[in-house]
Coordinates of C-alpha atoms in Angstrom, one line a residue:
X1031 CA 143.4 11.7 5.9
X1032 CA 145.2 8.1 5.4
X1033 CA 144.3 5.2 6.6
X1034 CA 147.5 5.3 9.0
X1035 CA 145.9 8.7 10.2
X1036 CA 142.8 7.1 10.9
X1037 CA 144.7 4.2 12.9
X1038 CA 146.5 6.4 14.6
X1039 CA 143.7 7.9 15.9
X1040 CA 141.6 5.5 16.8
X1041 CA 142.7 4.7 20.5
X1042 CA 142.0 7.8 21.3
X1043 CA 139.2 8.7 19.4
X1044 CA 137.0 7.9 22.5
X1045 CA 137.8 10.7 24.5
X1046 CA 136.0 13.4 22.4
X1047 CA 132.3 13.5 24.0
X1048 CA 130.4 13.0 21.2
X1049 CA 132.8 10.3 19.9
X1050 CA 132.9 7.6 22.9
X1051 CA 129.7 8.7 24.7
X1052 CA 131.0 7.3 27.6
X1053 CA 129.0 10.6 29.7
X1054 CA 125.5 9.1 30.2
X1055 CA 123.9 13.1 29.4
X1056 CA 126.0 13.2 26.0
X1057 CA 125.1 9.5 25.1
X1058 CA 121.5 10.2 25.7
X1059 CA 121.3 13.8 23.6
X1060 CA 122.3 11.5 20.5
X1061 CA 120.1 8.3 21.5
X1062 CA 117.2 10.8 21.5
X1063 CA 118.4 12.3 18.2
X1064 CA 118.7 8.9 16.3
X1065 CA 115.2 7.8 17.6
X1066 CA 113.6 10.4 15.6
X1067 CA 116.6 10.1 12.8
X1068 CA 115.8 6.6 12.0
X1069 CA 112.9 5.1 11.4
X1070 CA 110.5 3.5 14.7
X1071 CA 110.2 -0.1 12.5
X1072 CA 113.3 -2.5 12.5
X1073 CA 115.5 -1.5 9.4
X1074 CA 118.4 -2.1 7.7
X1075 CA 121.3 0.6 8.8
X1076 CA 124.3 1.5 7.3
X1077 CA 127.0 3.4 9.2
X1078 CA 129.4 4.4 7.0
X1079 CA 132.8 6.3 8.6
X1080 CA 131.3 4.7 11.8
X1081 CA 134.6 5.0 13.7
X1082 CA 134.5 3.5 16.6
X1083 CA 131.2 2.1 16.5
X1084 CA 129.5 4.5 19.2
X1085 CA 126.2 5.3 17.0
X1086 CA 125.7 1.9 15.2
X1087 CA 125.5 1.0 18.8
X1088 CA 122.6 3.3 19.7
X1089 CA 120.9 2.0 16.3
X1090 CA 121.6 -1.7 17.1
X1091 CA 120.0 -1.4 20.4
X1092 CA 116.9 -0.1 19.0
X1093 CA 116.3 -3.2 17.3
X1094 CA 117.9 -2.2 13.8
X1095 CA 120.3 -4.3 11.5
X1096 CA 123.1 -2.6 11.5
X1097 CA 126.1 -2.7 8.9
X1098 CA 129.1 -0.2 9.8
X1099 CA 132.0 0.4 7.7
X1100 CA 135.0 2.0 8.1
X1101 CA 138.4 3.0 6.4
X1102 CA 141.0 2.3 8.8
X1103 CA 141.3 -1.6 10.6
X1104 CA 141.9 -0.3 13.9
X1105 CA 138.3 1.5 14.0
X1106 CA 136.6 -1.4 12.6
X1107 CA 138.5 -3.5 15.3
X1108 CA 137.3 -1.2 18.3
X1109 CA 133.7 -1.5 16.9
X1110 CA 133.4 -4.7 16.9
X1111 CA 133.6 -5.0 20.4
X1112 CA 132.1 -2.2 21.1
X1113 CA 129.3 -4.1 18.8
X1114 CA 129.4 -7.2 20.7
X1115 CA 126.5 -8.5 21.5
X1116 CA 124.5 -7.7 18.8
X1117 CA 123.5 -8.6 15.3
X1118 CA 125.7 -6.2 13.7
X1119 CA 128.6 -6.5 10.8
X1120 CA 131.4 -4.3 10.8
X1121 CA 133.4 -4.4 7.6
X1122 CA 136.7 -2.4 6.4
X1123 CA 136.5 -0.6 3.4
X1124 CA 136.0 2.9 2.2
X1125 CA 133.2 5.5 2.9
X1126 CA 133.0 6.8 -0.8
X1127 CA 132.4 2.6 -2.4
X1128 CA 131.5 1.0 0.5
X1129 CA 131.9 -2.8 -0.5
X1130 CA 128.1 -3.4 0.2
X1131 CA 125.2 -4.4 -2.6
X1132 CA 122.9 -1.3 -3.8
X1133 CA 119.4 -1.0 -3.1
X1134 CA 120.1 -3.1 0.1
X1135 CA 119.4 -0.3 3.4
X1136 CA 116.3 1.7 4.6
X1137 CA 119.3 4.4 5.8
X1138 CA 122.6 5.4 5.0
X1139 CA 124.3 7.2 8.6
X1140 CA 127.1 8.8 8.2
X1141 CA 128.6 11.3 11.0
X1142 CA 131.3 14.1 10.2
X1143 CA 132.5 12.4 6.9
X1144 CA 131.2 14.1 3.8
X1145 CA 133.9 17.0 4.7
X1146 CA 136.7 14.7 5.2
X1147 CA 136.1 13.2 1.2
X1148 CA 137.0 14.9 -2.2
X1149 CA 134.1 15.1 -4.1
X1150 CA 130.7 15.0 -1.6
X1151 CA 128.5 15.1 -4.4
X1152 CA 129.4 12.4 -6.1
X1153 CA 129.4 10.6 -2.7
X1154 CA 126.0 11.3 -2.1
X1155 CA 124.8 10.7 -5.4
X1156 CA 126.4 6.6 -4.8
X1157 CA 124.9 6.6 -1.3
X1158 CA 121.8 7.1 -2.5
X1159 CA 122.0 4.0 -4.7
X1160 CA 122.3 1.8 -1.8
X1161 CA 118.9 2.8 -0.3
X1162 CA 115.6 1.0 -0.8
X1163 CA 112.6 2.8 -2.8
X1164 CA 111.7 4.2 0.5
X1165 CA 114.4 4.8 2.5
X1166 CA 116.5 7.9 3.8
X1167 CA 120.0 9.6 4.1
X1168 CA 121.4 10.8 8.0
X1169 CA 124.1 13.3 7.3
X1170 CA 125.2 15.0 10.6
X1171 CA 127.9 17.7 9.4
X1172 CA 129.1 21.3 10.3
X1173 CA 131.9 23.7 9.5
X1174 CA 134.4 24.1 12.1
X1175 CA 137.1 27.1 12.2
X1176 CA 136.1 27.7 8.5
X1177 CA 137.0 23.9 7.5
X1178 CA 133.8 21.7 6.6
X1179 CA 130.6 21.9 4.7
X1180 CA 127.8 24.4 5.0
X1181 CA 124.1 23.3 5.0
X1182 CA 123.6 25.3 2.0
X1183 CA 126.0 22.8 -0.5
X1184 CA 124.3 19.6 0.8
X1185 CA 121.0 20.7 0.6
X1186 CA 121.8 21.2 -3.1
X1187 CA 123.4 18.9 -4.0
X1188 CA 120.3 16.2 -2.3
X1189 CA 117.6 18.3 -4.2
X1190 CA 117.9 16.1 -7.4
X1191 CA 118.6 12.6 -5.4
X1192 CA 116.1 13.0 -2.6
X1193 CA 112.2 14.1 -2.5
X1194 CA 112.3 16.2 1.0
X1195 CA 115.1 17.4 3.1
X1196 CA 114.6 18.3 6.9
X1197 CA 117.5 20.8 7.9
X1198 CA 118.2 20.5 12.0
X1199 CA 120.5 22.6 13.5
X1200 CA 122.5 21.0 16.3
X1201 CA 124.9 23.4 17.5
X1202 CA 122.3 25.0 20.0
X1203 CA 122.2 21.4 21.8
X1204 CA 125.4 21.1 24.0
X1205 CA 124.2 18.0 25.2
X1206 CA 125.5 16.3 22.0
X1207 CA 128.7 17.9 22.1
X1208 CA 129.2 17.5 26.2
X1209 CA 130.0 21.6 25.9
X1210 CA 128.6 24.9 24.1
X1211 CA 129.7 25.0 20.8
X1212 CA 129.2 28.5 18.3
X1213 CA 130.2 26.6 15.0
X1214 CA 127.8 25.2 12.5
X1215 CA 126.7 21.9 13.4
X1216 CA 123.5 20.5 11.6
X1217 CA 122.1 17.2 10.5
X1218 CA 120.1 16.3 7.4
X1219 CA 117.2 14.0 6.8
X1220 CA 116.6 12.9 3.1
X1221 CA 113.7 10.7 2.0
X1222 CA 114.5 9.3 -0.7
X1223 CA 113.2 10.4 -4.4
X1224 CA 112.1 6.7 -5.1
X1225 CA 109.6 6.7 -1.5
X1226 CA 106.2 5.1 -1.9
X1227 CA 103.9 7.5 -0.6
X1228 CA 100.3 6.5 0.1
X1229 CA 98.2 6.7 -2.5
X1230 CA 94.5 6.5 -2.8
X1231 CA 91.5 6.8 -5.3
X1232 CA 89.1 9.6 -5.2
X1233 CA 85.8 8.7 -5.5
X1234 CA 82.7 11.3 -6.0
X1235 CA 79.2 10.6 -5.5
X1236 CA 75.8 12.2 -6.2
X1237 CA 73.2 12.6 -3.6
X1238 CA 70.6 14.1 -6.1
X1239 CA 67.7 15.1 -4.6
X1240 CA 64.0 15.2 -5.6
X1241 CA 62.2 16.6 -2.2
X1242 CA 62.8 14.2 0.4
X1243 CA 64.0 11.9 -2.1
X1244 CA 67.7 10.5 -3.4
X1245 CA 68.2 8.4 -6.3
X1246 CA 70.0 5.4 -6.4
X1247 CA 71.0 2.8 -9.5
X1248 CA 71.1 -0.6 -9.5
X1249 CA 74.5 -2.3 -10.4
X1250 CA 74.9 -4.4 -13.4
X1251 CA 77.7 -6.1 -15.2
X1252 CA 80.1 -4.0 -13.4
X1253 CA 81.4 -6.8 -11.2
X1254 CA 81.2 -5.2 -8.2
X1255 CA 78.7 -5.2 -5.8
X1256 CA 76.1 -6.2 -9.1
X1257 CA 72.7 -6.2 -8.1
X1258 CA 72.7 -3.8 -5.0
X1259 CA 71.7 0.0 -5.6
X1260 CA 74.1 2.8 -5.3
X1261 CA 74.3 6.6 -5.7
X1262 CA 75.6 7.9 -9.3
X1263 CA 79.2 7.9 -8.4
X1264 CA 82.7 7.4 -10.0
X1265 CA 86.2 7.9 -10.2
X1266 CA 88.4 11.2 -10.4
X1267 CA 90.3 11.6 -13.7
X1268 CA 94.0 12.7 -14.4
X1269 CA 94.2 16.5 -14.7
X1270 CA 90.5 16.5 -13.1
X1271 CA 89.4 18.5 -9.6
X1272 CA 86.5 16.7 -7.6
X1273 CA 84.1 19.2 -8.9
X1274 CA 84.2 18.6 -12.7
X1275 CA 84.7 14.8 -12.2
X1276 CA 81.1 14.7 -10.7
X1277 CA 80.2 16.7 -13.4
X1278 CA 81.1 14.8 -15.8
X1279 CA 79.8 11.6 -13.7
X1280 CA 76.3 13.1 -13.7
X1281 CA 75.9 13.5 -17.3
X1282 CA 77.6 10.3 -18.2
X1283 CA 75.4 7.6 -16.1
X1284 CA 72.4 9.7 -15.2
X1285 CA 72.4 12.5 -18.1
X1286 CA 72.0 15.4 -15.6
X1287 CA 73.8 18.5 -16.9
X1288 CA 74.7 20.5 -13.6
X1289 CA 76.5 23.6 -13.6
X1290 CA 78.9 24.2 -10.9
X1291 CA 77.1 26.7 -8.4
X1292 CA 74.3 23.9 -8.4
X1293 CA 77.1 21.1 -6.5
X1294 CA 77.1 21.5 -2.5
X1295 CA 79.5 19.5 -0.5
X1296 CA 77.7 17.3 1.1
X1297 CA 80.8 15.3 3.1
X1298 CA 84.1 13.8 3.0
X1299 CA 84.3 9.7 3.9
X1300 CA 87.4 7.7 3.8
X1301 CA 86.3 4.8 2.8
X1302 CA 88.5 0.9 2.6
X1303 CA 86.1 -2.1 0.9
X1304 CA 86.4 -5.3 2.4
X1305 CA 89.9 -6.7 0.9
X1306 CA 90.4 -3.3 -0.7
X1307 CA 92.5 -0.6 -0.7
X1308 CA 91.4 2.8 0.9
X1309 CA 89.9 5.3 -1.5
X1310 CA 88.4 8.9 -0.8
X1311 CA 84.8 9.8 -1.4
X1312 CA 83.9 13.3 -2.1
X1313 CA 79.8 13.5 -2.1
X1314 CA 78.1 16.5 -3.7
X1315 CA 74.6 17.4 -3.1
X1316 CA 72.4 18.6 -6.2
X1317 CA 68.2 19.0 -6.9
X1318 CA 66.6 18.3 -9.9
X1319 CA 63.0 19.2 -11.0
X1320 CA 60.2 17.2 -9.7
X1321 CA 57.8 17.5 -12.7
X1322 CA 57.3 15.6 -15.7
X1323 CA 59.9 13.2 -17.5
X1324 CA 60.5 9.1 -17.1
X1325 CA 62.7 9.5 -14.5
X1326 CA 60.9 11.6 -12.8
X1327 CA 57.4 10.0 -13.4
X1328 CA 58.9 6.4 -11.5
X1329 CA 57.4 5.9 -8.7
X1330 CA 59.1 6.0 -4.9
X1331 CA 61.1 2.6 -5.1
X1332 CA 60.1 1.6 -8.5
X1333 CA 62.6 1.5 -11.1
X1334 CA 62.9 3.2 -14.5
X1335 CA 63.9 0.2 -17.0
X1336 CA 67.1 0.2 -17.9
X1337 CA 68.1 2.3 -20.9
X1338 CA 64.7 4.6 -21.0
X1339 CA 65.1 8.3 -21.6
X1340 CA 63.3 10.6 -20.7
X1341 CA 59.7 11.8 -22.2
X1342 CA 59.2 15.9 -20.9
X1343 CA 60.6 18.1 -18.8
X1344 CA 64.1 20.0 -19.3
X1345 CA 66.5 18.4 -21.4
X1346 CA 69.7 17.6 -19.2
X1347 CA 67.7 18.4 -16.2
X1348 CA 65.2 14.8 -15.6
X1349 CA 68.0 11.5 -14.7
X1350 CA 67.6 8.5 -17.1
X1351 CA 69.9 5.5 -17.4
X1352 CA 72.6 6.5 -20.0
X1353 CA 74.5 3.2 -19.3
X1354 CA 72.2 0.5 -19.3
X1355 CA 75.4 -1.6 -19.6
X1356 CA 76.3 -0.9 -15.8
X1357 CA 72.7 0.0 -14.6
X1358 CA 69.6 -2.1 -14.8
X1359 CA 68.0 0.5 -13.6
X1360 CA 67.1 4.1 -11.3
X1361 CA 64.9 4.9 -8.4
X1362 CA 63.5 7.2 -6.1
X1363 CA 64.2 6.8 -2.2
X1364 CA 63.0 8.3 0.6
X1365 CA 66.4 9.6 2.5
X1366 CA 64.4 9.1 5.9
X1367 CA 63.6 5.1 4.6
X1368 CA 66.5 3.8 2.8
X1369 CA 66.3 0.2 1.1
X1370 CA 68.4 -2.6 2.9
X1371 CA 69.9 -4.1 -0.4
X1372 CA 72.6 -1.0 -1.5
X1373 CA 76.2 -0.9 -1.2
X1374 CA 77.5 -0.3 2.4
X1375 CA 79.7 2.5 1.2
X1376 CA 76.6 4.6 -0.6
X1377 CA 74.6 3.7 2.9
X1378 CA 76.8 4.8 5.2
X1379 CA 77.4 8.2 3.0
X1380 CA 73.7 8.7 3.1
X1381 CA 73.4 8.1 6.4
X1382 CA 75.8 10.8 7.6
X1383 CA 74.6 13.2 5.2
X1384 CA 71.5 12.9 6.9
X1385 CA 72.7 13.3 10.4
X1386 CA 74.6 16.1 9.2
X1387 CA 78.1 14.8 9.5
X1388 CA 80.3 16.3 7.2
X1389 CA 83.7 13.9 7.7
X1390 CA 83.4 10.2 8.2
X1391 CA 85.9 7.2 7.9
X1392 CA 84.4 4.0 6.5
X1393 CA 86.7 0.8 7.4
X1394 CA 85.6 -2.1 6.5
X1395 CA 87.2 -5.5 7.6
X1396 CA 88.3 -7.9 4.9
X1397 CA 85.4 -10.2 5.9
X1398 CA 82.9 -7.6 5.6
X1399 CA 80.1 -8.2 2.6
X1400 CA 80.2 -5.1 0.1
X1401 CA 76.3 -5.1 0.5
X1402 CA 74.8 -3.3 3.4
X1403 CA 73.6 -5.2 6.5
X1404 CA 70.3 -4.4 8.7
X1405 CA 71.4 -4.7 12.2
X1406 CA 75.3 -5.6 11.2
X1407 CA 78.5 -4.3 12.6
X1408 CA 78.7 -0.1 12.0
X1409 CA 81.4 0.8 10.4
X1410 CA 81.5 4.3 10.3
X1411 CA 83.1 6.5 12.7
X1412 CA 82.1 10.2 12.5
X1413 CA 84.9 12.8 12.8
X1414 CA 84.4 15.9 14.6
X1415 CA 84.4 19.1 12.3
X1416 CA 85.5 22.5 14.0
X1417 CA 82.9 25.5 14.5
X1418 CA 83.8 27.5 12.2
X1419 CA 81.0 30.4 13.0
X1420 CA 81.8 29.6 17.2
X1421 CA 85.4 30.3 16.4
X1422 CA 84.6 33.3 14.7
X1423 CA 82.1 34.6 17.5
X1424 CA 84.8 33.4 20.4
X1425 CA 87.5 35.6 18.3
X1426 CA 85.0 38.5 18.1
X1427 CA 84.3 37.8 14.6
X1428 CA 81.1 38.4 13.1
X1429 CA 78.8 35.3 13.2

């Protein structure tokens, strides 16, 4: 269609229900809609096709910035007062270039307009330039009478632009159309491929026991937290699973060679350092022997000197410090007497272990000391893990 078409149109374009929205049901089947379309912060919207302006309105008055564009002058006219009131820009120009900067808009809206263009794909692959890293794309489309597009072509052609696409079928809904409708109507949701999704480190520690015993390391030269004791602990690796990563950790700082039936999971603890990101620590449970060796001749609390191997017992199997570089030295702990001066993180870890929590989130707040305080504020909060074996027994499973 023209641009005459359009402005021929547009006077009456209002009187379709789910054009005007002038009946209160109709107006607030699509209000509902574009609540859970767009997202619940204040962002930057572009309408594109908006005709008349009716959902740029309902975007606008949930606090968005709203930029709506259409083809024909007449349109653009009637949404600008339909827009009054608001922050919002209306601009002539075409659907398929709109004349707007790229990477500018958290969404791209567009309402019945793909269908009307000559090459959608292409469309959608310039639409998707104007989006920030994390924004999405708001199709609603259908096929009407055999005229239109099918889900099927859009969904493909978004697979390579966008990271997810959420299909929703609208013809079921009447109150968007203000009557029962046995077409395809449908709207898509697509997050764009650049999205920053949350990322964190994975952390894994070692609660090696010897009896009633853990042992801990003293930090050195690492820069962080240098000079308080921790568990042997460390960071995941590309292409590594938790498992082999602590592992690998084991042998590297405390020489411990443990196979992988000896590793129990001990918890799970969510863990953000003062001023820090969040990261995700994985602790494993292991035992070593108690007999001879240097490590495990030191007394409870007293430290093996940094860089001292051990003299007896099973190779691999007694902890010495392998990097005296990061470690001034290891010692034995009773779990039911921890010492005061150890990382927060490794305390609070220990302490849930020993309760028998087996998830925990560790917040701290950006004034927080990295260091454990006696009698400061508690920072863990213990989530509640289902019952597995009361599950079973309530379904009539075996215990």
């Amino acid at each position: 269609m023209t641009t005459t078409d359009w402005d021929s149109r547009a006077d009456s374009f209002d009187q379709e229900p789910d054009h005007g929205l002038r009946d209160p049901a109709v107006r607030a089947a699509w209000a509902r809609r574009m609540a859970y379309w767009l997202p619940p912060e204040p962002s930057r919207v572009l309408d594109l096709g908006c005709g008349t302006g009716s959902l740029a309105l309902l975007a606008a008055e949930r606090g968005h910035r709203v930029t709506a564009v259409d083809l024909s002058p007449r349109m653009a006219a009637l949404a600008r007062e339909k827009l009054a009131g608001t922050d919002a820009e209306v601009l002539v120009g075409d659907a398929v270039r709109p004349p707007v900067a790229p990477r500018s808009f958290d969404v791209v809206l567009a309402r019945h307009v793909l269908w009307t263009l000559p090459d959608p794909e292409r469309t959608l692959r310039h639409w998707a330039s104007l989006l920030r890293p994390d924004g999405r794309l708001v199709l609603v489309e259908g096929v009407w009478s055999g005229t239109g597009l099918p889900a099927s072509r859009l969904i493909a052609a978004l697979a390579p632009l966008t990271e997810r696409v959420h299909h929703e079928r609208l013809s079921a809904d009447s109150a968007l159309w203000g009557r029962p409708v046995d077409d395809e109507r449908y709207a898509l949701i697509a997050r764009s491929s650049g999205i920053r999704r949350h990322t964190e480190v994975v952390d894994v520690h070692l609660i090696l026991r010897r009896g009633d015993e853990v042992l801990l390391a003293r930090r050195s030269g690492t820069g962080y937290g240098d000079g308080l004791l921790n568990g042997p602990s460390g960071h995941v690796e590309d292409g590594e699973d938790v498992r082999t990563a602590m592992i690998r950790e084991a042998y590297e700082e405390i020489g411990v060679e443990l196979a992988p039936d000896e590793l129990r999971v001990a918890l799970v603890m969510q863990h953000r350092g003062p001023g820090g990101g969040a990261r995700i620590g994985w602790f494993f449970e292991a035992e070593v022997e108690t007999e001879t060796g240097a490590g495990a001749k030191a007394e409870t609390g007293a430290e093996t000197p940094s860089g001292q191997t051990p003299e007896g017992g099973r190779p691999g199997r007694v902890p010495y410090n392998r990097e005296p570089d990061k470690c001034s030295g290891l010692s034995w702990h009773p779990l039911s007497a921890l010492p005061d001066d150890i990382v927060a993180y490794c305390r609070a870890g220990l302490e849930a272990y020993r309760a028998g929590e087996r998830f925990v989130i560790h917040w701290h707040e950006d004034g927080d000391p990295v260091g454990h305080v006696p009698g400061g504020a508690d920072r863990a909060v213990v989530l509640p893990a289902t019952d597995v074996r009361a599950g079973a027994r309530a379904a009539g499973g075996h215990p």
